[in-house]
Coordinates of C-alpha atoms in Angstrom, one line a residue:
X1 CA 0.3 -32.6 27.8
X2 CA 3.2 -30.6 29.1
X3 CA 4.4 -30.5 26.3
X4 CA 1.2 -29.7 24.2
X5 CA 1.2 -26.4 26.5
X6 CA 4.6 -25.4 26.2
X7 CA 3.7 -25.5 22.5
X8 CA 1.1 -23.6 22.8
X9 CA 3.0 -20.9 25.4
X10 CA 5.4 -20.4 22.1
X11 CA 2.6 -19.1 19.8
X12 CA 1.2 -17.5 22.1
X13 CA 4.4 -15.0 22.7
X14 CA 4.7 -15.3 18.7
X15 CA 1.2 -13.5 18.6
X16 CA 2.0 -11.5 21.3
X17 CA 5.4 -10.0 20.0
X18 CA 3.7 -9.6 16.4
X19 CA 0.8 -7.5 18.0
X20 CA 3.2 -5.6 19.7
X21 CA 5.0 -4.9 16.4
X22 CA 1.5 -3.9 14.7
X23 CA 1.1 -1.4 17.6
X24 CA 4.5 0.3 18.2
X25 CA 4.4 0.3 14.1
X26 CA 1.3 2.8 13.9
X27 CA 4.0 5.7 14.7
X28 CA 6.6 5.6 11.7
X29 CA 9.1 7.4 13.6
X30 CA 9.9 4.9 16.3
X31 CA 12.6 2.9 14.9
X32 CA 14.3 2.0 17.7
X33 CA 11.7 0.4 19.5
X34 CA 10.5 -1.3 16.3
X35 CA 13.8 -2.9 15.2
X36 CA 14.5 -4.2 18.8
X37 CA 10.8 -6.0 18.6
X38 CA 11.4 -7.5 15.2
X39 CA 14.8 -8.8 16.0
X40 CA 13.1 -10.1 19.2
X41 CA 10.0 -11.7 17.2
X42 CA 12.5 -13.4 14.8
X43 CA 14.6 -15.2 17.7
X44 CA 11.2 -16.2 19.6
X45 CA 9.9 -17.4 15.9
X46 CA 13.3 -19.5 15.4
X47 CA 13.1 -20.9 19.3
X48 CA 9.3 -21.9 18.6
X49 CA 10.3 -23.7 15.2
X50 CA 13.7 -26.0 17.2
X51 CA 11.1 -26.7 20.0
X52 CA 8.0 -27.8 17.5
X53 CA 10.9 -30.0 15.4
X54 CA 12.3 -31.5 18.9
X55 CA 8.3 -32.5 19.6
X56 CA 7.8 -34.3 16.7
X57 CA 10.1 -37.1 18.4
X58 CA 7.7 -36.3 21.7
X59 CA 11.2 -35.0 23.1
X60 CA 11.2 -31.9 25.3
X61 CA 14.3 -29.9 24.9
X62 CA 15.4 -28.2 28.0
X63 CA 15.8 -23.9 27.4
X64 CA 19.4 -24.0 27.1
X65 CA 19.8 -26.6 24.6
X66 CA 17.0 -25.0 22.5
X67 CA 19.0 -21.6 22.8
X68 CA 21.8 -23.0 21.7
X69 CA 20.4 -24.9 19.1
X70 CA 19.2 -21.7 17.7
X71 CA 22.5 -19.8 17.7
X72 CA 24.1 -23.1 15.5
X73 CA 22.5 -22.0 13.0
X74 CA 21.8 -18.7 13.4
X75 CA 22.9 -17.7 9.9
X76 CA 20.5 -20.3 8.1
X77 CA 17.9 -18.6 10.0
X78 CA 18.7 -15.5 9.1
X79 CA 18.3 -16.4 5.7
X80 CA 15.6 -18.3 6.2
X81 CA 13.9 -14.8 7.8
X82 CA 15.0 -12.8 5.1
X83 CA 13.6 -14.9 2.6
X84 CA 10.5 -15.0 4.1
X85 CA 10.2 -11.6 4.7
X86 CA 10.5 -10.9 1.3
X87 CA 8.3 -13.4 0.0
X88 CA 5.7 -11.7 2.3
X89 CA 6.3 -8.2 1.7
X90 CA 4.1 -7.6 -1.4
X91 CA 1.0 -9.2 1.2
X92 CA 0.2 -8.2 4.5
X93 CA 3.1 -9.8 6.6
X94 CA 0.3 -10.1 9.5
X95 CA 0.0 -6.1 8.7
X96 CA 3.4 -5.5 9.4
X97 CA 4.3 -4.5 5.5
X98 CA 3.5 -0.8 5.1
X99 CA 5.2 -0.3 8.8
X100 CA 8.1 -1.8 7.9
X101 CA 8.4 0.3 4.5
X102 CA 7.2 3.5 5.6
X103 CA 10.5 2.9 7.7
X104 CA 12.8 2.6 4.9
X105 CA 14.9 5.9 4.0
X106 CA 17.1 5.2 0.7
X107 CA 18.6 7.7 -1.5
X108 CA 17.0 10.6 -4.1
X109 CA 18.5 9.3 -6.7
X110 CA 17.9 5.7 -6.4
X111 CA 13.9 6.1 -5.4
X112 CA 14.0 8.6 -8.4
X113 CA 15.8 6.1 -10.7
X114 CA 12.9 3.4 -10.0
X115 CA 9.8 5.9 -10.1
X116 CA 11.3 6.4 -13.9
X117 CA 11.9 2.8 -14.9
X118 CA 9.0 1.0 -12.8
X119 CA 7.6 -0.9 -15.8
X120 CA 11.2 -2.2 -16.6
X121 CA 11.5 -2.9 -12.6
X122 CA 8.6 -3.9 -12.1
X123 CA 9.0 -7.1 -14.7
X124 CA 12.4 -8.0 -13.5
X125 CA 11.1 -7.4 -9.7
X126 CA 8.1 -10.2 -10.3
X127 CA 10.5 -12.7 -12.1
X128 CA 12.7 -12.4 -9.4
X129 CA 9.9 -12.9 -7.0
X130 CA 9.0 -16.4 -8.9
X131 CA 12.4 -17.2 -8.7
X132 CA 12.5 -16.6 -5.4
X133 CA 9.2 -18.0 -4.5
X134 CA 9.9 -21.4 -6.6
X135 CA 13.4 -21.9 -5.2
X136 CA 12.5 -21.3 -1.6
X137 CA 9.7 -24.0 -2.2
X138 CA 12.2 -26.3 -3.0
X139 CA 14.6 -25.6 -0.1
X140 CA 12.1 -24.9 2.4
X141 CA 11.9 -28.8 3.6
X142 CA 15.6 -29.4 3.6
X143 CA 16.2 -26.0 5.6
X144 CA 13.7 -27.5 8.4
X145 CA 15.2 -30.7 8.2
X146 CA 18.7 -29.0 8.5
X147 CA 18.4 -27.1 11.6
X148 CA 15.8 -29.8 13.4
X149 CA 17.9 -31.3 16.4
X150 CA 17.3 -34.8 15.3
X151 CA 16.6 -36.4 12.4
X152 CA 13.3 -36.5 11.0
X153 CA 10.8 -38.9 10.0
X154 CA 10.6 -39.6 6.6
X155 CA 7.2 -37.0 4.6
X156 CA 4.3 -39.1 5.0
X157 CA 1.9 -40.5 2.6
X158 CA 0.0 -37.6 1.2
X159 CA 2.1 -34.8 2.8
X160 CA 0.7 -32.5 0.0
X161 CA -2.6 -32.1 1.4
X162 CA -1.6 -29.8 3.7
X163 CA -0.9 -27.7 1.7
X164 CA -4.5 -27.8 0.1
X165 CA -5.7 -27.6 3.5
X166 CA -3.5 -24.4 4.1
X167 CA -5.0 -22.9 0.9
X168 CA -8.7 -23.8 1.7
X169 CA -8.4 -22.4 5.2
X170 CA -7.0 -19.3 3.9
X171 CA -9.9 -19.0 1.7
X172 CA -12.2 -19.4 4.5
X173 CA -10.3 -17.5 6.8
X174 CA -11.1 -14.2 4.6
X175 CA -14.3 -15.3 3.2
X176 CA -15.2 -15.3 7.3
X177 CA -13.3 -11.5 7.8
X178 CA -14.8 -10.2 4.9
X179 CA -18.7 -11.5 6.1
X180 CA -18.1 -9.5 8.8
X181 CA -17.0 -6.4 6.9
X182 CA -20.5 -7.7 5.7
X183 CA -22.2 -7.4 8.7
X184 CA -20.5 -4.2 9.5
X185 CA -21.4 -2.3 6.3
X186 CA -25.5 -3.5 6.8
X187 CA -25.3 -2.5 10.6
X188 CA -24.0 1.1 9.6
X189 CA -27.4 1.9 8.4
X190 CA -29.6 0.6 10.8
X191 CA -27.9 1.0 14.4
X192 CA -27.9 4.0 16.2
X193 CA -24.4 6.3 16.3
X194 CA -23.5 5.2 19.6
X195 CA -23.2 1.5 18.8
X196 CA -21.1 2.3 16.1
X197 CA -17.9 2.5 17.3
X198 CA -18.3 -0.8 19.5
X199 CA -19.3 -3.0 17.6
X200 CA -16.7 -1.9 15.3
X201 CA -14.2 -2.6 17.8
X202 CA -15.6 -6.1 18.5
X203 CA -16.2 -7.4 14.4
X204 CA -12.1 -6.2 14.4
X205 CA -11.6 -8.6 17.4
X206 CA -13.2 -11.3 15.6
X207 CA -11.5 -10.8 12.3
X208 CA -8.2 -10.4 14.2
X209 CA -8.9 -13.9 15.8
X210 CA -10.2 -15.2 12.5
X211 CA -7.0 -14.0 10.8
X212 CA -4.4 -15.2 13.9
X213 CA -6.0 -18.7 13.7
X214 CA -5.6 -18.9 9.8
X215 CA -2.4 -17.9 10.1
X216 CA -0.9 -20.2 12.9
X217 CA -3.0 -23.0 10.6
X218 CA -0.8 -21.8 7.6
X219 CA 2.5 -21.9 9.1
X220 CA 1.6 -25.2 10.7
X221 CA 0.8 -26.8 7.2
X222 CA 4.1 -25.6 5.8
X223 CA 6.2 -26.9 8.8
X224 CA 4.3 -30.5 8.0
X225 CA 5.9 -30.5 5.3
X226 CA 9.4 -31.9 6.2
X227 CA 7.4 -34.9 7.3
X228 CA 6.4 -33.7 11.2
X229 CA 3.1 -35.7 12.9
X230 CA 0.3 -33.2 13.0
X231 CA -0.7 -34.8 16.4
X232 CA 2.6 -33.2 17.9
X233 CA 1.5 -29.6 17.6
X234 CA -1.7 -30.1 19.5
X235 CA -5.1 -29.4 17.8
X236 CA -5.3 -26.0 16.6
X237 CA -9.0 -25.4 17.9
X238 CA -8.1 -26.8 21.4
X239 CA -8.2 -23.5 23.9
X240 CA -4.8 -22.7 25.8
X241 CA -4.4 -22.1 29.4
X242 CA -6.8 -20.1 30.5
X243 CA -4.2 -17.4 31.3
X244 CA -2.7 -17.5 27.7
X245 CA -6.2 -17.0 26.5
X246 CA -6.8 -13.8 29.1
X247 CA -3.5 -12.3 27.5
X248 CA -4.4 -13.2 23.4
X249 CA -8.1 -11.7 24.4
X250 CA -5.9 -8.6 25.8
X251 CA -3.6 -8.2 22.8
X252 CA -6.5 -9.1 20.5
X253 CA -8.7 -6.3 22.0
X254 CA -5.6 -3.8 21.6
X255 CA -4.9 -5.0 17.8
X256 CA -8.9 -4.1 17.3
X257 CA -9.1 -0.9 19.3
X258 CA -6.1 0.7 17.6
X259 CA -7.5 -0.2 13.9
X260 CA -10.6 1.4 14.8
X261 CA -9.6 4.5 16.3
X262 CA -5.9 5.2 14.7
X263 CA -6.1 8.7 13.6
X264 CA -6.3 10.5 11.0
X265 CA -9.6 8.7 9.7
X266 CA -12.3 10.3 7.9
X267 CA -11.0 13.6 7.2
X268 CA -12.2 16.4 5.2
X269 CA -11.6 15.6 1.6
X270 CA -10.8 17.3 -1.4
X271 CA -12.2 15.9 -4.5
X272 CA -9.7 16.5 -7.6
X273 CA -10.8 15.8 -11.1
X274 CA -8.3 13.5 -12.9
X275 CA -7.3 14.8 -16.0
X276 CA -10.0 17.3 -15.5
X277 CA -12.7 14.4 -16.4
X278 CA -16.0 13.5 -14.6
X279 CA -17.8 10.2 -15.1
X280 CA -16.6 10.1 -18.9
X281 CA -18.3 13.6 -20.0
X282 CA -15.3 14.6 -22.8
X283 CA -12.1 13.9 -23.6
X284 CA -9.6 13.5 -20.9
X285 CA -7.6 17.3 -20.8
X286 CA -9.6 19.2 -23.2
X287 CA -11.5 22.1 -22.8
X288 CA -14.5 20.5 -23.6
X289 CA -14.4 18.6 -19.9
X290 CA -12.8 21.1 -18.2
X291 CA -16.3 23.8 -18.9
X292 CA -18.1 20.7 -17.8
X293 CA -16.2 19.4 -14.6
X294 CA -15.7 23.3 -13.6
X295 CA -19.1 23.2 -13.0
X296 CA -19.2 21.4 -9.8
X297 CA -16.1 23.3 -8.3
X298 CA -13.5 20.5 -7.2
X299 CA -11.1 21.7 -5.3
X300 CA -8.5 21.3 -8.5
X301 CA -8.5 20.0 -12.0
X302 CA -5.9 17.6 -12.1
X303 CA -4.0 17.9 -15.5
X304 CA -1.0 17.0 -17.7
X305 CA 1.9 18.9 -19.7
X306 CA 4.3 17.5 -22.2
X307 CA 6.5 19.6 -24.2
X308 CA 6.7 20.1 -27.6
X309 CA 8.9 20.5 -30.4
X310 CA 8.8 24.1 -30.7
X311 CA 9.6 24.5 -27.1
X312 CA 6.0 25.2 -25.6
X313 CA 3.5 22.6 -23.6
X314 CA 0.5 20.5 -24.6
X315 CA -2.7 19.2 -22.7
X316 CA -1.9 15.8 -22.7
X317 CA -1.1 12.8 -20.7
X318 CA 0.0 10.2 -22.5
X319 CA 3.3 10.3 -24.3
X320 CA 2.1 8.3 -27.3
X321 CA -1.3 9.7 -29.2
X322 CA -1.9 6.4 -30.6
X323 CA -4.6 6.1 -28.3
X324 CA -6.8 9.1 -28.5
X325 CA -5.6 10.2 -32.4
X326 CA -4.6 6.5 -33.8
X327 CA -1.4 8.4 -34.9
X328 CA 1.7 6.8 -33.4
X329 CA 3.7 10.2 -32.7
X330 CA 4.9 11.9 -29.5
X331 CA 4.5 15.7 -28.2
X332 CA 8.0 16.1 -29.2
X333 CA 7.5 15.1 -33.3
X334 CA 5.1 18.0 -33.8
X335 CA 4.7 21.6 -32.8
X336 CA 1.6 23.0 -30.7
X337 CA -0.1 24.2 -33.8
X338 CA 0.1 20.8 -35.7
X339 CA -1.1 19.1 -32.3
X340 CA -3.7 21.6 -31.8
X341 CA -5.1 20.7 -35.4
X342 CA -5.6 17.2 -33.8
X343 CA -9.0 15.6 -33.4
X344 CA -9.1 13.3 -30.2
X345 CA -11.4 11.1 -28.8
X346 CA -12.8 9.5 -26.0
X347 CA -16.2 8.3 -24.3
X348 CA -18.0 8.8 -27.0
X349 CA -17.0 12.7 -27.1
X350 CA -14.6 14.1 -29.6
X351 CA -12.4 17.6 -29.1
X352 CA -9.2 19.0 -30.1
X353 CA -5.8 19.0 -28.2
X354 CA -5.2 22.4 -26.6
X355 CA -2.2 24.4 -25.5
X356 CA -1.1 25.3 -22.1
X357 CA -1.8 29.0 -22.2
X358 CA -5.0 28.5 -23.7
X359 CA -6.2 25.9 -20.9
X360 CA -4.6 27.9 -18.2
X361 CA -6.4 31.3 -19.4
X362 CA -10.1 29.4 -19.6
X363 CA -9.1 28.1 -16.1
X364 CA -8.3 31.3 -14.8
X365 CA -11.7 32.7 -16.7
X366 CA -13.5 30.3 -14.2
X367 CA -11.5 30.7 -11.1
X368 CA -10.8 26.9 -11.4
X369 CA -7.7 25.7 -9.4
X370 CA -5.4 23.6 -11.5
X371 CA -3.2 20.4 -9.9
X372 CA -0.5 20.6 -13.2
X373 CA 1.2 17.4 -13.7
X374 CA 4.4 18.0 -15.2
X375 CA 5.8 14.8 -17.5
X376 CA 9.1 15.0 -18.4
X377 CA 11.0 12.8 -21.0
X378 CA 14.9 12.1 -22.1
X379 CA 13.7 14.2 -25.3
X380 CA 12.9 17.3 -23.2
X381 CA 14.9 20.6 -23.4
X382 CA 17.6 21.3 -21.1
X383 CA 16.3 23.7 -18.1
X384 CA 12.5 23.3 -19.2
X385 CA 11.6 23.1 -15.9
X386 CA 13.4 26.5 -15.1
X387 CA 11.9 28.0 -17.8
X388 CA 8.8 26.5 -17.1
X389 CA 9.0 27.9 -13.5
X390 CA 10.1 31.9 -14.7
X391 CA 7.0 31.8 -17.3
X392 CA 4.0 30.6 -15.1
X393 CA 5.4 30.1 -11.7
X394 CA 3.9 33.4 -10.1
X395 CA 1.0 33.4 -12.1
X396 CA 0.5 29.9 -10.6
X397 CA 1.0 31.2 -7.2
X398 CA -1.6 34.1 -7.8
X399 CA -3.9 31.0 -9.1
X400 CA -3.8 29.1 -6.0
X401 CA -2.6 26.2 -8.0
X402 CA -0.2 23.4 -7.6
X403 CA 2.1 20.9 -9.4
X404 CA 2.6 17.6 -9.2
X405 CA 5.6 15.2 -10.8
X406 CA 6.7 11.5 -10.7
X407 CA 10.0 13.2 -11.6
X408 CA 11.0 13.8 -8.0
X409 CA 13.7 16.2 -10.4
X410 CA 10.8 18.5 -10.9
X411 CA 9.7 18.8 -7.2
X412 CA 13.6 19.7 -6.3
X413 CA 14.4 22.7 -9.7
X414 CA 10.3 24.4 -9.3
X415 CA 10.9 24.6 -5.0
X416 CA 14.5 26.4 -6.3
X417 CA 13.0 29.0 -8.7
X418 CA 9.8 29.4 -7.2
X419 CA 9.6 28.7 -2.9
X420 CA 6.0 29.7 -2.5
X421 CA 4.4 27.5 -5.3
X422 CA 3.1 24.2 -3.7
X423 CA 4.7 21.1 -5.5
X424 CA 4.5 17.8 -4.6
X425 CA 5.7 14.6 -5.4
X426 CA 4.1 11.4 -7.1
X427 CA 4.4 8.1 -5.7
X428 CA 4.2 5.6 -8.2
X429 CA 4.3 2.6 -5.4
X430 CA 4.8 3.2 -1.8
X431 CA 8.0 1.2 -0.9
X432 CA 9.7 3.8 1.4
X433 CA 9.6 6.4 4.2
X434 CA 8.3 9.7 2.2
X435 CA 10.8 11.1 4.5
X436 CA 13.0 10.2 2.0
X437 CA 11.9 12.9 -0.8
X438 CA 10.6 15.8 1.5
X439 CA 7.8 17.8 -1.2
X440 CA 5.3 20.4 0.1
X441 CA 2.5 17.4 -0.6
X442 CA 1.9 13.3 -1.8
X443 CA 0.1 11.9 -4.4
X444 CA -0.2 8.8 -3.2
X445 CA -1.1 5.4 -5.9
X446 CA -3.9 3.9 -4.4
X447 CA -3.4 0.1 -4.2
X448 CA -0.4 0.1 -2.0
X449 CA -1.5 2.9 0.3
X450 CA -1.5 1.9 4.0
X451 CA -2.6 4.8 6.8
X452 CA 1.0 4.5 7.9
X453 CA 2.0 6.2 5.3
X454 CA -1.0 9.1 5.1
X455 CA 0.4 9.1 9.0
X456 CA 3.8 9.8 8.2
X457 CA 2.4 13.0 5.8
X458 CA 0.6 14.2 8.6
X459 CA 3.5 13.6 11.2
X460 CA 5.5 16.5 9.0
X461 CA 1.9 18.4 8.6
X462 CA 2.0 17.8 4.9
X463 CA -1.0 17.0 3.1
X464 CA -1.6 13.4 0.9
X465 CA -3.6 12.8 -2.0
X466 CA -4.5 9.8 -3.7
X467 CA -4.6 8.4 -6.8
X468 CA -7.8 6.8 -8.4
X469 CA -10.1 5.9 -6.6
X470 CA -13.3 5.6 -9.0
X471 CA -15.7 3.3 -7.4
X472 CA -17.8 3.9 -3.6
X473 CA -15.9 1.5 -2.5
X474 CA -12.5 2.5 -2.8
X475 CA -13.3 6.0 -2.4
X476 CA -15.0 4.7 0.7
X477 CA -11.7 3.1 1.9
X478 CA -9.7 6.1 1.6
X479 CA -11.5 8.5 3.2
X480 CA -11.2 6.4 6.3
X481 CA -7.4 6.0 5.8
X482 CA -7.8 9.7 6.3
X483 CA -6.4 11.3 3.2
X484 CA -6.7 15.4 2.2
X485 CA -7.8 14.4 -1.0
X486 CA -8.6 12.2 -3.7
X487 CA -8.0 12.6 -7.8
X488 CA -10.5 10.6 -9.1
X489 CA -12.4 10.2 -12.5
X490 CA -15.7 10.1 -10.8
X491 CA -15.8 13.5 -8.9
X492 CA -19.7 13.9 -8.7
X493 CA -19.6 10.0 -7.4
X494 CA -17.0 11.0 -5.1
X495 CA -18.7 14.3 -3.5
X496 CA -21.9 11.8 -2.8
X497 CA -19.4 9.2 -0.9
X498 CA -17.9 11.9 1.6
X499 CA -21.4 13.4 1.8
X500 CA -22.6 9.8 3.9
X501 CA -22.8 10.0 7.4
X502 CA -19.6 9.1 9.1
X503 CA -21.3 5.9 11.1
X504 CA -22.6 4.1 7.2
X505 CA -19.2 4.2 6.4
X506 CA -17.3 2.5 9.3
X507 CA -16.8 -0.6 7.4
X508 CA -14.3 0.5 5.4
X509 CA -12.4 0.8 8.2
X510 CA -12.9 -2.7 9.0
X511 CA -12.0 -3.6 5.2
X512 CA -9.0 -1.6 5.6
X513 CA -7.8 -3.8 8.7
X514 CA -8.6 -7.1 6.4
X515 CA -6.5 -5.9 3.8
X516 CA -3.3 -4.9 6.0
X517 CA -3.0 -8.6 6.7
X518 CA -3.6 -10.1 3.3

């Protein structure tokens, strides 16, 4: 029984250190602070492991030979951390993920280099993670039975349930968080204002228990797999001392309240047209949509540029026309009058590609702000940018327009040429502190955005954007991430979304606290 509780005590500080971590993570400029928790969290992990692998024999290891058992192998745990930390990073890492990136400061040049070449990246980055994933796997139960301080019984019959079990209660661990979100998004309607916000705070309680107890279940199905006796660990629904259970109620309620009420949330929004289109009406950056999206004034029309052969810029987004023309030829094969003479289509609409000056002039003709997205290519002209900047820069600045670039090259040469036109920078992932390429605003890709990062933005009073949300439910999520803006295909959907009451939409906040772990 002693040493049932003793167990328990060790996860206990486990969740206790990792809440801590969650907490001091919401401010991406304590680093300090953070790195001294996470070294602390790995060494208390590594002690809780020797001491659950000494218990399987029923032996209790006195402190000082666990310590010391630790520091033998200290360098097989270190890689033992690090590969688990990057197995985990692309999930939630118990919400720890986005604060551990929005940490990471790496060069111009190199963040540049992989914006440019994610598709190529990207493949080699997943078949590394296989790799990774399959050959950790394998060495996963002979690293356990390495460091354990005596040997281990041999894997018992049927060891590979647990992990079915593991999977299974994952499942239900987030089918359970995600029936509360549930319960939290049919509430929003029906309960007065003032029961909003707490019982919000108590459905993220529950989910955070839900979610602690699926994830001590997990790692517990993983350690059983080096052959330990699940009676040794105790039973996992069994409640802890009653003082271990006042201080996980404690850190629980402090994980919930700061999901809940972690600023900014629900801020005023902008609502951008993407490629100046609204619920398919036209053809992505042709007139055509622009006369029909300019009619509900969004705060911009987002659009694209691509040079052409002879030197001046198309309307177009992708670099290929195969898709809208069925003509396999790029910007840079014809001139603007042979690409003007080209029929696209899309949605169901048909329309001609149109040059920059002309788009720009029926803009101006209906006070429409643009958000310019400039694409550039290896096949573009040297100093296009600069030439870009001394033809339209100050007439872009008299707009009230903006520009935008995944060429973080672009942001750097326009801020040269022209310092008072707003450019920002496009983030095709978010992997690293935006710290790291300072830009006057983010666009921000959508499915790895975290309010960490929107927080970081704010921190340096810069505004975010993101990019697409096009159903209520996403569009939902990021407005209570707390983002300036969104660039979206839906606009008019949009509009009705940040037009809800604040209280209908406080479940999104909720989903947003599921998703940080997963």
């Amino acid at each position: 029984m002693k040493m049932e509780k003793q167990l328990v005590t060790g996860w206990a500080g486990v969740v206790v250190l990792l809440t801590s971590l969650r907490l001091v993570g919401t401010n991406p400029t304590t680093y300090g602070w953070f790195g001294g928790l996470a070294v602390l969290t790995v060494v208390l992990v590594a002690w809780q492991i020797t001491r659950v692998l000494a218990s399987w024999r029923g032996d209790n290891l006195t402190v000082k030979a666990t310590w010391w058992l630790v520091w033998r192998h200290w360098w097989r745990w270190g890689l033992a951390m690090a590969w688990l930390t990057l197995l985990t990073l692309p999930f939630g890492l118990w919400g720890l993920s986005s604060r551990l990136l929005v940490r990471l400061r790496l060069p111009v040049t190199l963040i540049n280099f992989v914006g440019l070449h994610r598709h190529v990246l990207g493949g080699i980055a997943i078949m590394g993670y296989l790799v990774l994933a399959i050959a950790g796997g394998y060495y996963l139960p002979r690293f356990l039975r390495r460091i354990a301080p005596y040997p281990l019984p041999p894997c018992q019959k049927g060891w590979w349930r647990s992990g079915w079990w593991g999977i299974g209660g994952g499942f239900l661990g987030l089918f359970t968080a995600e029936l509360l979100v549930g319960v939290a998004w049919w509430s929003g309607s029906r309960l007065p204002e003032s029961f909003g916000r707490p019982m919000t705070v108590g459905l993220a309680f529950l989910i955070w228990t839900v979610l602690s107890t699926v994830g001590v279940w997990l790692f517990i199905g993983v350690l059983r797999l080096a052959g330990g006796q699940p009676a040794a660990f105790g039973s996992p629904w069994r409640l802890p001392d009653w003082r271990l259970l006042i201080l996980l109620i404690l850190t629980g309620g402090l994980n919930a309240w700061q999901a809940v009420n972690q600023q900014p949330q629900f801020m005023a929004t902008a609502i951008i047209s993407h490629r100046g289109v609204d619920a398919g009406h036209g053809v992505q950056n042709t007139l055509g949509a622009l006369r029909h999206v300019s009619k509900q004034r969004p705060a911009y029309v987002e659009m694209d540029l691509h040079e052409t052969k002879d030197r001046h810029w198309v309307v177009l987004h992708d670099e290929n026309l195969q898709q809208l023309t069925q003509r396999s030829v790029t910007p840079h094969d014809l001139t603007l009058k042979q690409l003007q003479r080209l029929v696209v289509r899309e949605n169901g609409y048909r329309d001609h590609l149109v040059g920059w000056e002309t788009y720009l002039r029926a803009a101006e003709a209906k006070h429409q702000r643009l958000l310019v997205e400039m694409k550039t290519t290896p096949q573009d002209t040297p100093h296009m940018i600069q030439r870009f900047a001394s033809q339209y820069g100050q007439r872009l600045i008299h707009d009230h327009d903006a520009v935008h670039s995944l060429d973080y090259r672009v942001v750097t040469r326009l801020k040269q040429k022209v310092p008072r036109l707003p450019v920002g920078y496009i983030t095709p992932f978010n992997w690293v502190s935006p710290r790291s390429v300072p830009a006057d605003f983010y666009s921000f890709q959508r499915i790895s955005l975290s309010q960490e990062f929107i927080l970081a933005a704010a921190q340096q009073r810069i505004n975010t954007y993101v990019w697409t949300p096009d159903t209520s439910v996403a569009m939902a999520r990021m407005w209570a991430l707390g983002t300036n803006g969104q660039i979206t295909n839906e606009a008019s959907r949009l509009r009705w979304v940040v037009h809800q009451p604040v209280a209908t939409q406080r479940w999104a906040v909720l989903q947003n606290f599921v998703l940080s772990y997963i």
